[in-house]
PDB file of C-alpha atoms in Angstrom:
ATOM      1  CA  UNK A  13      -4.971-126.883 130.279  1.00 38.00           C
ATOM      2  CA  UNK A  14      -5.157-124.380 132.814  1.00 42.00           C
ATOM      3  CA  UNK A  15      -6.912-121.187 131.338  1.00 55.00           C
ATOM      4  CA  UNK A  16      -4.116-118.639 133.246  1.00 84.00           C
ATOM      5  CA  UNK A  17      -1.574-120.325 131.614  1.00 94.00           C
ATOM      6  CA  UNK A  18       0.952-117.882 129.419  1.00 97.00           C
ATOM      7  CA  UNK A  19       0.868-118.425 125.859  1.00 98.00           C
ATOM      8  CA  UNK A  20       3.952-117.182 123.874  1.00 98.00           C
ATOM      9  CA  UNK A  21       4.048-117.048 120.142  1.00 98.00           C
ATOM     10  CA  UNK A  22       7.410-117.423 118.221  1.00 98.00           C
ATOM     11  CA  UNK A  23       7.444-116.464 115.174  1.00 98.00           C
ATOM     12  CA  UNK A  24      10.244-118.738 113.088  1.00 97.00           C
ATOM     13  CA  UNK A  25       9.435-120.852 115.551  1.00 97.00           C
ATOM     14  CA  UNK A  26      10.686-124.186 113.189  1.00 95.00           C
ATOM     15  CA  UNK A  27      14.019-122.957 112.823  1.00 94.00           C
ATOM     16  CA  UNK A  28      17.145-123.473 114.989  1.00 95.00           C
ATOM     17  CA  UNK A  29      17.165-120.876 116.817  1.00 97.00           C
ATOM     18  CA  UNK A  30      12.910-120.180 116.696  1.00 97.00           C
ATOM     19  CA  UNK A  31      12.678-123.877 117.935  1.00 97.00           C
ATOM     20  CA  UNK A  32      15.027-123.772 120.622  1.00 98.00           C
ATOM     21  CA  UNK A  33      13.009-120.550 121.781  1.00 98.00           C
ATOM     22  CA  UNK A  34      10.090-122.625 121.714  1.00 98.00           C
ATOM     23  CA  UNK A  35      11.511-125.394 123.814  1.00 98.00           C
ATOM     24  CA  UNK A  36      13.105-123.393 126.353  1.00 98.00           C
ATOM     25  CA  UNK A  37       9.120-121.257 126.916  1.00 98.00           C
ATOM     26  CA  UNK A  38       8.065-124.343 127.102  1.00 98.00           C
ATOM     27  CA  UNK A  39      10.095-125.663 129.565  1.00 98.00           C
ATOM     28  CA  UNK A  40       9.258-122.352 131.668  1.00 97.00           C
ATOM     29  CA  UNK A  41       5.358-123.252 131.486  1.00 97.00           C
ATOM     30  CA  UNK A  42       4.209-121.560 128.492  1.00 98.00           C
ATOM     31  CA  UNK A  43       1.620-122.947 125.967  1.00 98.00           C
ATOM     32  CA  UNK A  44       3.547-122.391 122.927  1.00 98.00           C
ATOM     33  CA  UNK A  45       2.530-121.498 119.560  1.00 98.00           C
ATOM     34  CA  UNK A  46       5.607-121.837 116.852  1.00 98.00           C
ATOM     35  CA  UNK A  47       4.572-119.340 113.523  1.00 98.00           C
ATOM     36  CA  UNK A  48       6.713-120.890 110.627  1.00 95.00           C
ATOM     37  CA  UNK A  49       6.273-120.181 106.773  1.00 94.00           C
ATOM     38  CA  UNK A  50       5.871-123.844 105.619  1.00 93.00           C
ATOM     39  CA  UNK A  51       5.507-125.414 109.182  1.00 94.00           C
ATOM     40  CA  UNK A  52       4.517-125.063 112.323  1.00 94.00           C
ATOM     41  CA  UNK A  53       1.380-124.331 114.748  1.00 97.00           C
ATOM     42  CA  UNK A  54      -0.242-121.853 112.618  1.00 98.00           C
ATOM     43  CA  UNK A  55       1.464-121.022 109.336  1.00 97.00           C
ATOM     44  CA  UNK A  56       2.120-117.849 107.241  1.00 95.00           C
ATOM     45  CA  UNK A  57       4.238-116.150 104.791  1.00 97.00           C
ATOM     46  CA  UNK A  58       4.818-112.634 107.558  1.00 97.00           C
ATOM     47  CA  UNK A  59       6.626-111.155 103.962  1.00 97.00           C
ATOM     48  CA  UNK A  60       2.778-110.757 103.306  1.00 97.00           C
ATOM     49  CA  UNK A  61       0.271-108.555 105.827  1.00 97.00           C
ATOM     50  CA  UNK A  62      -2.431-109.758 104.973  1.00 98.00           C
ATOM     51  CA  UNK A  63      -1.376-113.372 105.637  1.00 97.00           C
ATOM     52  CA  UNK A  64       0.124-111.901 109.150  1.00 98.00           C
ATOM     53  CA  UNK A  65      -2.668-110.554 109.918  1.00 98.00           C
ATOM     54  CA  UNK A  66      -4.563-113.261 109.936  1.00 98.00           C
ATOM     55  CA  UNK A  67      -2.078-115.472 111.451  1.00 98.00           C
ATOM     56  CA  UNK A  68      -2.509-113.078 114.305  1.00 98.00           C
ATOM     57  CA  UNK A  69      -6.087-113.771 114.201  1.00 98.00           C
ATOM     58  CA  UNK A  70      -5.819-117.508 113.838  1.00 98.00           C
ATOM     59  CA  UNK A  71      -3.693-117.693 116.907  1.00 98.00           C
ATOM     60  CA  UNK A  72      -6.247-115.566 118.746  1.00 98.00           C
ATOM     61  CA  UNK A  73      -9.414-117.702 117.615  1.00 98.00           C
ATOM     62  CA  UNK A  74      -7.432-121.144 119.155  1.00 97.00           C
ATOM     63  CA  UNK A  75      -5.712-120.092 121.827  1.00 97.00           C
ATOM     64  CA  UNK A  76      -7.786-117.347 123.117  1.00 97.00           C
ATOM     65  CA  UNK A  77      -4.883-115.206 124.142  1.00 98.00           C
ATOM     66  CA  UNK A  78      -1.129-114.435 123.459  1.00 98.00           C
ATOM     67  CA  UNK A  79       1.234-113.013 126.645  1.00 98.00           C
ATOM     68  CA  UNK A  80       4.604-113.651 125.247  1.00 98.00           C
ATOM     69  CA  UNK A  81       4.848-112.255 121.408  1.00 98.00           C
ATOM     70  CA  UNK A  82       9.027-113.549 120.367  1.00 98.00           C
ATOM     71  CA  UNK A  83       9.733-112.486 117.019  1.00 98.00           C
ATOM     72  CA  UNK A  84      12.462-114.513 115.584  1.00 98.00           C
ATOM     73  CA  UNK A  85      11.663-115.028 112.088  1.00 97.00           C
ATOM     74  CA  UNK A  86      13.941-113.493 109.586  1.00 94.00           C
ATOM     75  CA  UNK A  87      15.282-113.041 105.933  1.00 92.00           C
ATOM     76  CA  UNK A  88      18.850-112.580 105.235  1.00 90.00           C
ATOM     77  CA  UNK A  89      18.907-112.185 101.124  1.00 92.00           C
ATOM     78  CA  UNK A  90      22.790-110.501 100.921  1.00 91.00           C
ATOM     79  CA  UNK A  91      22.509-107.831  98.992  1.00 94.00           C
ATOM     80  CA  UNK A  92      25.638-104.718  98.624  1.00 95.00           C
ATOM     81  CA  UNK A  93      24.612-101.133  97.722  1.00 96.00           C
ATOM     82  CA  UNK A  94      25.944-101.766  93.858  1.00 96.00           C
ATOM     83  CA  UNK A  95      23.494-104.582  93.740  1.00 96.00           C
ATOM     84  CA  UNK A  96      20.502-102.636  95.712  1.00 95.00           C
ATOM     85  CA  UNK A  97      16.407-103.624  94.838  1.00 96.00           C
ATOM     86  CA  UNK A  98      13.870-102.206  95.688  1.00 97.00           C
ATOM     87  CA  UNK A  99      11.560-105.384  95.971  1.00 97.00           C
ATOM     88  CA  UNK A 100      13.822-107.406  97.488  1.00 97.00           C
ATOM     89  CA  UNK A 101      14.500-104.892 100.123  1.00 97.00           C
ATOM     90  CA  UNK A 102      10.884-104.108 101.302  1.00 97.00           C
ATOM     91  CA  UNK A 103      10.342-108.257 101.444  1.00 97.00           C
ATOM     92  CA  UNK A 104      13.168-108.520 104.146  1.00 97.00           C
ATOM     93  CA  UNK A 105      11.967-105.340 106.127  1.00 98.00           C
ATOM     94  CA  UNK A 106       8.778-106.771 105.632  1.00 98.00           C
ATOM     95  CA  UNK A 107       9.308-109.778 107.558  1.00 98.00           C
ATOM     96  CA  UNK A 108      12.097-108.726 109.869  1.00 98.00           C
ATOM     97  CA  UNK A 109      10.461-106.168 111.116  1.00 98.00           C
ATOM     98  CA  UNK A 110       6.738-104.962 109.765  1.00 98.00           C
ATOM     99  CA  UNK A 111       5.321-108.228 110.332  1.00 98.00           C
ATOM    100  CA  UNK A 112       6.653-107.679 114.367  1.00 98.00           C
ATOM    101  CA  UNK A 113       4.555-104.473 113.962  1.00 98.00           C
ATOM    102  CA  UNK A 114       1.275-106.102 112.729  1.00 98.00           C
ATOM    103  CA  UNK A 115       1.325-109.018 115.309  1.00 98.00           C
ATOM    104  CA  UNK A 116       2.118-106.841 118.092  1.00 98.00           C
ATOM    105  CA  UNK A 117      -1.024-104.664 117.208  1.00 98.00           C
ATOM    106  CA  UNK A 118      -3.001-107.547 117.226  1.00 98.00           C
ATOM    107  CA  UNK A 119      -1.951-108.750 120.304  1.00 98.00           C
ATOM    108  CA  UNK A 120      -0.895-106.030 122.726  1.00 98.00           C
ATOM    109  CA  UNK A 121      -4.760-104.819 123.642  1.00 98.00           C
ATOM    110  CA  UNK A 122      -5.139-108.541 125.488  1.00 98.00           C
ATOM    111  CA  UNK A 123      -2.127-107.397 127.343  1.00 98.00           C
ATOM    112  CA  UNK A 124      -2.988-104.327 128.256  1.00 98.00           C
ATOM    113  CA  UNK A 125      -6.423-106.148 129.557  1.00 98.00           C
ATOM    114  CA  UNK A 126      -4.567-108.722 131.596  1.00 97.00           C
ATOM    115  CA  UNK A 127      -1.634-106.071 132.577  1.00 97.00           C
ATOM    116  CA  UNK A 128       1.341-108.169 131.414  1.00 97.00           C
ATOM    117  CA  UNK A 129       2.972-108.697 128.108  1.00 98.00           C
ATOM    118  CA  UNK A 130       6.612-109.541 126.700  1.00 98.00           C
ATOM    119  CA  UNK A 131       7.882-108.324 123.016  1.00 98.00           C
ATOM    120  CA  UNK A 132      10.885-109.455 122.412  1.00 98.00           C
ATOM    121  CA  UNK A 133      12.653-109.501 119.154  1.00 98.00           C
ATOM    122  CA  UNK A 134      15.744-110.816 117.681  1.00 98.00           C
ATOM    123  CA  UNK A 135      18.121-108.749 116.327  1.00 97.00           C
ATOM    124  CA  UNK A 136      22.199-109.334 115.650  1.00 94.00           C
ATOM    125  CA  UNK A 137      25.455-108.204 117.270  1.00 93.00           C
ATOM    126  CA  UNK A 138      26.233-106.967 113.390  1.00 88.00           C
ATOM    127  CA  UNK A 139      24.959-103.443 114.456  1.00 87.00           C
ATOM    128  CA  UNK A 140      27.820-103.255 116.706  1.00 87.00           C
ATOM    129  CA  UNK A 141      30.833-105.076 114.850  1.00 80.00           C
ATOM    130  CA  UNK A 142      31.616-103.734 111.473  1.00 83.00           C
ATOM    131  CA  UNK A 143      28.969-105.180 109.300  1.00 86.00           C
ATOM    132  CA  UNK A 144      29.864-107.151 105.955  1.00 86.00           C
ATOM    133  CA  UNK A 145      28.521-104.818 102.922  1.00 92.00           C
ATOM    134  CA  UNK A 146      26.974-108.037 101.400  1.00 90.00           C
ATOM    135  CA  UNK A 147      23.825-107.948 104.217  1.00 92.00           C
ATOM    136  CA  UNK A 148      23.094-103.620 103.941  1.00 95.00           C
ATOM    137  CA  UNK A 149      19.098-104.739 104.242  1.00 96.00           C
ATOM    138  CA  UNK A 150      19.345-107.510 107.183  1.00 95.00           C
ATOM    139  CA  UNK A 151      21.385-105.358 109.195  1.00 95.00           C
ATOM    140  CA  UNK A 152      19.363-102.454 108.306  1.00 96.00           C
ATOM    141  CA  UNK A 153      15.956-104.397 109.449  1.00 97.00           C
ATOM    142  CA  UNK A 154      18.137-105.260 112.462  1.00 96.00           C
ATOM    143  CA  UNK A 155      18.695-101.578 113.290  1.00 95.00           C
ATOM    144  CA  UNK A 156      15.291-101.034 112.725  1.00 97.00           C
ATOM    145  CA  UNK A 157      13.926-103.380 115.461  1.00 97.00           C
ATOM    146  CA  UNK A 158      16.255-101.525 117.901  1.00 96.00           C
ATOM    147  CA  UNK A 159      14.075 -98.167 116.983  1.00 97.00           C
ATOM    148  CA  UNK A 160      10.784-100.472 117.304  1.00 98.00           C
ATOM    149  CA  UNK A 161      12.117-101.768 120.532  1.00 98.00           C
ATOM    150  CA  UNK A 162      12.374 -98.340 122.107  1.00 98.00           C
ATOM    151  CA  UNK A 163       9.595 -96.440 120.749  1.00 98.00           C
ATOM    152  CA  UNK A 164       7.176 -99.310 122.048  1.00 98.00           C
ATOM    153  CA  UNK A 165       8.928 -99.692 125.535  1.00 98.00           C
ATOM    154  CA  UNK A 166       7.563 -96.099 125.877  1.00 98.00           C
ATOM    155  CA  UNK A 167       3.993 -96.730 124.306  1.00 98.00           C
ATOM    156  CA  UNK A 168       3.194 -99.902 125.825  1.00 98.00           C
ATOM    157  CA  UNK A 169       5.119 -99.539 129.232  1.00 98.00           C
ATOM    158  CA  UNK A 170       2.138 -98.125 131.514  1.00 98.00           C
ATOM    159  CA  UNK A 171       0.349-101.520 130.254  1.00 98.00           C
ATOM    160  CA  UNK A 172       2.445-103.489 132.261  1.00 97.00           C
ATOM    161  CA  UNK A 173       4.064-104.822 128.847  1.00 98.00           C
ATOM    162  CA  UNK A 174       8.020-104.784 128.443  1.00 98.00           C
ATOM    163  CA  UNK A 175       9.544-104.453 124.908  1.00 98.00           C
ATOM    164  CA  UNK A 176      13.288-105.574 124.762  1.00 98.00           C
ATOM    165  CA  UNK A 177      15.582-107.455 121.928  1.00 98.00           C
ATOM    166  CA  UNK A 178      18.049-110.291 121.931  1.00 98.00           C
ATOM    167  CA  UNK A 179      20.833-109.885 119.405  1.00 96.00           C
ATOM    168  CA  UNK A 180      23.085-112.710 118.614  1.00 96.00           C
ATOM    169  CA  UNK A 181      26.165-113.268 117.846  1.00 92.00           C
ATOM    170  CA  UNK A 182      26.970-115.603 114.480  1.00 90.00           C
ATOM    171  CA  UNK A 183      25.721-118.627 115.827  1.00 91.00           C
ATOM    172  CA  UNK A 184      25.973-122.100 114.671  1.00 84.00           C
ATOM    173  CA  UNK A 185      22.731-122.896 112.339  1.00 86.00           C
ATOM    174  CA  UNK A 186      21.611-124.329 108.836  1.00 83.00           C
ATOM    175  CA  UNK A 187      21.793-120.765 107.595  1.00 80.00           C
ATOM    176  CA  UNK A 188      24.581-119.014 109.489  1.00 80.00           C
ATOM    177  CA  UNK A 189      26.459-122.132 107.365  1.00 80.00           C
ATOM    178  CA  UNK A 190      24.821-121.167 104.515  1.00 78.00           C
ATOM    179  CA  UNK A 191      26.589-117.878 104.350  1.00 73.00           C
ATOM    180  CA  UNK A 192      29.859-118.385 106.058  1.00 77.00           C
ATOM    181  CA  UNK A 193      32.584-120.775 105.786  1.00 78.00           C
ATOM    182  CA  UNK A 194      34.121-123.400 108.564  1.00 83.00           C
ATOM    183  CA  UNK A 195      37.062-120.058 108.272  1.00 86.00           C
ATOM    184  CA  UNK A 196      34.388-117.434 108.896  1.00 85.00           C
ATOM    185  CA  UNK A 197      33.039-118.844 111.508  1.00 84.00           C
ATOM    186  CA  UNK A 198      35.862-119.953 113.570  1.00 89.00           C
ATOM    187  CA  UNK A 199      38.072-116.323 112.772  1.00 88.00           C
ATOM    188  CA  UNK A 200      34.493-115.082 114.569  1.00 90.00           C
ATOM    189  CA  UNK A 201      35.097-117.270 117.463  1.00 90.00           C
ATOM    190  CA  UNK A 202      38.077-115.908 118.135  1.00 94.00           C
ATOM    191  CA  UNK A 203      37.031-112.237 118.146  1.00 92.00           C
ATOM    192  CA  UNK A 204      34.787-113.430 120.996  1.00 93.00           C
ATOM    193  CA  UNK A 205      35.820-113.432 124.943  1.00 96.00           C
ATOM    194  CA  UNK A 206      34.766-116.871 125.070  1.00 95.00           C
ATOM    195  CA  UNK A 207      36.266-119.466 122.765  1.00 94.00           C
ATOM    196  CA  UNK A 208      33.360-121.656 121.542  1.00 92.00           C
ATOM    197  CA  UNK A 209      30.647-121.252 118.788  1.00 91.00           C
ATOM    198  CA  UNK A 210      27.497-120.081 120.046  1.00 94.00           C
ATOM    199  CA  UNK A 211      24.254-121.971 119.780  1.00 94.00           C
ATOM    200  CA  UNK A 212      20.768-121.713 119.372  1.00 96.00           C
ATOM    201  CA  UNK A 213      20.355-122.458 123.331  1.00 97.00           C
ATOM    202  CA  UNK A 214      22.416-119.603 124.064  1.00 97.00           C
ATOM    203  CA  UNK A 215      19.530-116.951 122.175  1.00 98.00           C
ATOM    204  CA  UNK A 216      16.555-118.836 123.685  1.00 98.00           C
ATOM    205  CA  UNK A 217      17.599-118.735 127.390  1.00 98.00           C
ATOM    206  CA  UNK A 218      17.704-115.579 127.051  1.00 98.00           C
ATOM    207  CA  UNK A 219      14.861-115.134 125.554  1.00 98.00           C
ATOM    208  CA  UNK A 220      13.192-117.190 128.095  1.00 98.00           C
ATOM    209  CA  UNK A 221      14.271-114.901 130.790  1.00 98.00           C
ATOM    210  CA  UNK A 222      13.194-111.794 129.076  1.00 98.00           C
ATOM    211  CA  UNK A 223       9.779-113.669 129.273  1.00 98.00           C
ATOM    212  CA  UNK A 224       9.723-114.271 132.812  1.00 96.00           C
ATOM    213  CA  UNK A 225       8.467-112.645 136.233  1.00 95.00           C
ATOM    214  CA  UNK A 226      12.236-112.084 136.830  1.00 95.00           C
ATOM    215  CA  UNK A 227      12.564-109.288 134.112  1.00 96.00           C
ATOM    216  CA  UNK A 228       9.618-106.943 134.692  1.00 92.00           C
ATOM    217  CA  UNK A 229      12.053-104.303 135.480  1.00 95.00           C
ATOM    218  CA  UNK A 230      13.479-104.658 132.039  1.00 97.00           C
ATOM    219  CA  UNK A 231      12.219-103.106 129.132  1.00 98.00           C
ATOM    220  CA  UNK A 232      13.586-101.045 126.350  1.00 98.00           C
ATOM    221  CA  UNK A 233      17.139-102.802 126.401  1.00 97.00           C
ATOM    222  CA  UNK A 234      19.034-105.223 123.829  1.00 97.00           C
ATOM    223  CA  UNK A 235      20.890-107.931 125.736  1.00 97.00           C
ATOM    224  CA  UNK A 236      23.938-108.800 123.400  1.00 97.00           C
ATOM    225  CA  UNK A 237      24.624-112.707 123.180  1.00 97.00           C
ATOM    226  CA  UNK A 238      27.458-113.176 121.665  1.00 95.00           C
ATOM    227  CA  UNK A 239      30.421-114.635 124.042  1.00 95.00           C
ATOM    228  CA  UNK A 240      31.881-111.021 124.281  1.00 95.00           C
ATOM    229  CA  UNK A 241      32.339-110.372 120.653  1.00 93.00           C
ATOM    230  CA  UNK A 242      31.592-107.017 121.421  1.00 91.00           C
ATOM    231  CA  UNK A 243      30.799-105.335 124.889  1.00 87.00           C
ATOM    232  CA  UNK A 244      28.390-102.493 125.285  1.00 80.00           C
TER     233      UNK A 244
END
């Protein structure tokens, strides 16, 4: 293995779209490292820091660096304002977006050693499409990551690391099915400018570009994959 090689970490990396992430860094030359809950490379519940934390420091002890830090993993747990908790609240913002926080700590000061590094997380289209009240603390956390996104861009920029998002639109998965009908999810398709269900592939492309050489000019942004369901 060659020791300049580009690791990338994706966190959710088992899932649909997590998985396809890894496969597509892969494909671009990166050692990958998929972070799942039950599965995985190296494994860890991120609603805990503690257990991220040392994640973060597993990853670090066996593959001796991290370049590309893609945080995909997320909770969804609909919730309206009438049915509001507390606890159930902080564990979605804790993995959705605290647990982006800890592992970028632990991993941005190799970056700024080397002089490049990638962030990017993934967020949703909901923030720009009215947003059903049944998921207040997903798209919350997603709205969140969009603050995160910026505020690092600025902190981390003169390291040579970029900081961007990825927010997708409802795409075709175990869980998007899980909380939408064969109706939901084809009266989404038609919102969109083009006519066909959107699949993991779609997020990890771009994900993979956000990773590469070609996008050092980029950071700061959210590129909006969604087949035109809404246009910034």
């Amino acid at each position: 293995m060659a020791s300049e090689q580009r690791v990338a970490v994706v966190t959710g990396g088992t899932g649909a779209i997590g998985s396809a992430i890894v496969a597509a860094l892969g494909a671009t030359g990166h050692r990958t490292v998929a972070l799942g809950r039950r599965d995985g490379d190296v494994v860890a519940d991120l609603a805990s820091e503690s257990a991220t934390r040392r994640a973060a420091a597993e990853v670090l002890d066996r593959y001796g660096r991290v370049d590309v830090l893609v945080h995909c993993a997320g909770v969804i747990d609909p919730m309206s304002l009438g049915e509001f908790d507390a606890r159930r609240w902080r564990a979605v913002q804790a993995v959705n977006v605290e647990a982006a926080l800890w592992l970028a700590r632990a991993f941005t000061p190799g970056m700024a050693e080397r002089g490049f590094g990638r962030i990017v997380l993934v967020a949703s289209d909901t923030l720009w499409s009215p947003p059903d009240p049944r998921f207040l603390p997903y798209v919350a956390s997603k709205g969140a990551m969009l603050g995160v996104v910026r505020t690092l861009a600025v902190d981390l920029g003169g390291d040579g690391i970029a900081v961007t998002a990825v927010a997708p639109g409802l795409t075709d998965t175990p869980i998007a099915r899980s909380v939408n009908d064969a109706g939901q999810i084809e009266a989404v398709v038609a919102t969109q400018a083009m006519k066909r269900p959107l699949t993991p592939e779609d997020t990890a492309h771009t994900v993979a570009f956000l990773a590469s050489d070609g996008a050092q000019a980029l950071t700061g942004q959210v590129l909006v994959v969604d087949g035109g369901a809404t246009m910034r």
